[in-house]
Coordinates of N, CA and C in Angstrom, one line a residue:
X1 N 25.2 15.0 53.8 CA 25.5 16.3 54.1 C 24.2 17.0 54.4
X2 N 24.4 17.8 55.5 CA 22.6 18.4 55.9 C 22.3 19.6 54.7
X3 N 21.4 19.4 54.7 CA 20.6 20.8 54.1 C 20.5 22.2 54.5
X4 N 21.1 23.0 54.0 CA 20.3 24.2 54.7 C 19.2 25.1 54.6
X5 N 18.9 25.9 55.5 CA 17.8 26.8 55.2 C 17.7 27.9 54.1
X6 N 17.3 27.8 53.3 CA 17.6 29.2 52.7 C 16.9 30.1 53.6
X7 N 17.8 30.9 52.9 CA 17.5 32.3 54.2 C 16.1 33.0 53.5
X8 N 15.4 33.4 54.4 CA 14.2 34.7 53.8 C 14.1 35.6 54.1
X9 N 15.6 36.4 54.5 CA 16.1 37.8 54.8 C 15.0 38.9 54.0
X10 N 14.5 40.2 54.5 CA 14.0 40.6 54.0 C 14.6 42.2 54.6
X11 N 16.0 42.4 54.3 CA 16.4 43.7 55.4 C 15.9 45.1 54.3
X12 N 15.7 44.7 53.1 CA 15.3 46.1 52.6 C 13.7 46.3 53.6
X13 N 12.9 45.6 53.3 CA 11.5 45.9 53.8 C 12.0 46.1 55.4
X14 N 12.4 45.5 55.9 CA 12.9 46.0 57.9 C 12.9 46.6 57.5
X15 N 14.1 47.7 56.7 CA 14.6 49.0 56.9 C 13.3 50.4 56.8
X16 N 12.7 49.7 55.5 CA 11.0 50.6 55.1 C 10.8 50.5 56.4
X17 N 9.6 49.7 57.0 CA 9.2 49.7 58.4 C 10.1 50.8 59.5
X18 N 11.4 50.3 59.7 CA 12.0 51.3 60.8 C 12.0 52.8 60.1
X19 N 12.5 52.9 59.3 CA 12.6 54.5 58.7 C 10.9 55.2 59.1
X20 N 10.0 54.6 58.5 CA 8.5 55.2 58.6 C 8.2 55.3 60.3
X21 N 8.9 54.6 60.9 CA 8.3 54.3 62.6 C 9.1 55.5 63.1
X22 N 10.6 55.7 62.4 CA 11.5 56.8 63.1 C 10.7 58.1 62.5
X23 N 10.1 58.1 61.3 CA 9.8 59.2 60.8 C 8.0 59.8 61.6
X24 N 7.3 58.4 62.1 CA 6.4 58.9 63.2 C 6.8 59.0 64.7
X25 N 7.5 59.0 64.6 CA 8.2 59.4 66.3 C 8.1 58.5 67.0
X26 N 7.9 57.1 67.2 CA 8.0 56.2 67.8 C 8.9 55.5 67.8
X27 N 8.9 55.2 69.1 CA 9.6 53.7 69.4 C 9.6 52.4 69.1
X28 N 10.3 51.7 69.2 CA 9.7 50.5 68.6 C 8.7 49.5 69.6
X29 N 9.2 49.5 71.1 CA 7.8 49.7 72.3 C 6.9 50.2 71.9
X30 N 6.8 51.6 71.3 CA 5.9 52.3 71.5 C 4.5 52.0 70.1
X31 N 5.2 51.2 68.8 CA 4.7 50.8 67.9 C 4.3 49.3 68.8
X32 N 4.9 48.2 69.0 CA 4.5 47.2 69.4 C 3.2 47.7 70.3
X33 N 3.4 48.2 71.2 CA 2.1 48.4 71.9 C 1.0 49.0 71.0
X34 N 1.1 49.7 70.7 CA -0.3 49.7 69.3 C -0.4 49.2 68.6
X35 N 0.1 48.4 68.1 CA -0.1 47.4 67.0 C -0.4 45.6 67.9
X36 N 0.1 45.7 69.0 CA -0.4 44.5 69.9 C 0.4 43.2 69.7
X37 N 1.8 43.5 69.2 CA 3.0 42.6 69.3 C 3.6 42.9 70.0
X38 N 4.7 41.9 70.4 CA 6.0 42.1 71.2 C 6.6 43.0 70.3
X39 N 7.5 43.5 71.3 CA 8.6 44.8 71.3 C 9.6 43.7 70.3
X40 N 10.1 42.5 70.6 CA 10.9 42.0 70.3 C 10.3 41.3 68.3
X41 N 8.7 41.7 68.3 CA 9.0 41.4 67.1 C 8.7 42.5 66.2
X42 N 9.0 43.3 66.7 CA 8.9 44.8 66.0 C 10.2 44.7 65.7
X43 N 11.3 44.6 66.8 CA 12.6 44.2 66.2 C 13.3 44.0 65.1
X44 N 12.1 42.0 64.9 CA 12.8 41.1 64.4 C 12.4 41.5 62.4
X45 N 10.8 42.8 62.5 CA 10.2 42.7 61.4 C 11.4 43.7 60.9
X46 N 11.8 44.3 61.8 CA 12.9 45.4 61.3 C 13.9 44.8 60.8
X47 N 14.6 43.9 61.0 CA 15.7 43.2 60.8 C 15.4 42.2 59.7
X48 N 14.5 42.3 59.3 CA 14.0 41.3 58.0 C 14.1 40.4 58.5
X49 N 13.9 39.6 59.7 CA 13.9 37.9 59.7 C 12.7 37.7 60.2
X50 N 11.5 38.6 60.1 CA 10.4 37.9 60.5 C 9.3 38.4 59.7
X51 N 8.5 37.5 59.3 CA 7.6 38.2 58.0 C 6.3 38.7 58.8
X52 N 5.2 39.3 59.1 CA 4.5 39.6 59.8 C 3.1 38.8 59.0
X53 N 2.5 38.8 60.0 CA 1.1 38.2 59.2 C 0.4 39.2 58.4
X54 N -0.5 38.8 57.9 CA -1.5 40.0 57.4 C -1.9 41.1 58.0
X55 N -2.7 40.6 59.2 CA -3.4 41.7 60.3 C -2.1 42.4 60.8
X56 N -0.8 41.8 61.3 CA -0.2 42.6 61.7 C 0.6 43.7 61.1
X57 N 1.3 43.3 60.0 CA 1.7 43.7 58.5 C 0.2 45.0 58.3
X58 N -1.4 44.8 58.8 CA -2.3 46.2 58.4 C -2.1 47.3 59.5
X59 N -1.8 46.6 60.7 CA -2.1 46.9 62.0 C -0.7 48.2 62.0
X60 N 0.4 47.6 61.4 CA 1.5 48.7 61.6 C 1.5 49.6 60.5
X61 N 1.3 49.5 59.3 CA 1.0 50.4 58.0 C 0.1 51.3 59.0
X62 N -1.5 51.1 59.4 CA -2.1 51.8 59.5 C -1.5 53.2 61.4
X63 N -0.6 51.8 61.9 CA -0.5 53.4 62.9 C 0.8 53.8 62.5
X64 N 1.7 53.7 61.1 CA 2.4 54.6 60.6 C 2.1 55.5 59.3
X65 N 0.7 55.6 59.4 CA 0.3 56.2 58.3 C 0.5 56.0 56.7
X66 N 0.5 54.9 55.8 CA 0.7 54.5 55.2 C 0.3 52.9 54.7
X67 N 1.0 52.2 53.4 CA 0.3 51.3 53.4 C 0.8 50.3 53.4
X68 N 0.5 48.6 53.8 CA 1.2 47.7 53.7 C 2.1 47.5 52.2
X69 N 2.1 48.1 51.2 CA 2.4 47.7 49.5 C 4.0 48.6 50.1
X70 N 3.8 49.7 50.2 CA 4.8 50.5 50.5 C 5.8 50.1 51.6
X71 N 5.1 49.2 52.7 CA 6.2 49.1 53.8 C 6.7 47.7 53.2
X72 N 5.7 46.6 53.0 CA 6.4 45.1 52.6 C 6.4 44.6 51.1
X73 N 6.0 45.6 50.0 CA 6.0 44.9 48.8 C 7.5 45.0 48.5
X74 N 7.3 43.7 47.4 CA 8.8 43.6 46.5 C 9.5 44.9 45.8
X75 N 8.5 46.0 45.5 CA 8.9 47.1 44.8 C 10.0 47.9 45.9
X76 N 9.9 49.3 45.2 CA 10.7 50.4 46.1 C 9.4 51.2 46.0

């Protein structure tokens, strides 16, 4: 019988991320291009199926004003 993946959904932290990007007036293009990812993994960070690295995980805290603890930690 195959194994599966366990999943490493993370849709509460997406949701942090999108809320703070809607609440700086950006797009999700418009974050990717400042922060120097694809549009499509601005997306995927939104949707909890993609964990961001460090630099990028500072790179978007810092052009949404705020901190990485607040957009990706385990807390609320």
């Amino acid at each position: 019988m195959p194994r599966q993946k366990a999943s490493r959904r993370a849709p509460e932290r997406g949701h942090r991320v999108a809320v703070a990007r809607k609440r700086s007036g950006l797009s999700q293009r418009q974050l990717a291009d400042r922060t120097g990812v694809a549009r499509s993994t601005v997306a995927r960070i939104e949707l909890g199926v993609h964990q961001p690295s460090v630099t990028v995980a500072l790179a978007i805290a810092r052009e949404l004003n705020t901190t990485t603890e607040r957009l990706f930690g385990g807390g609320r």
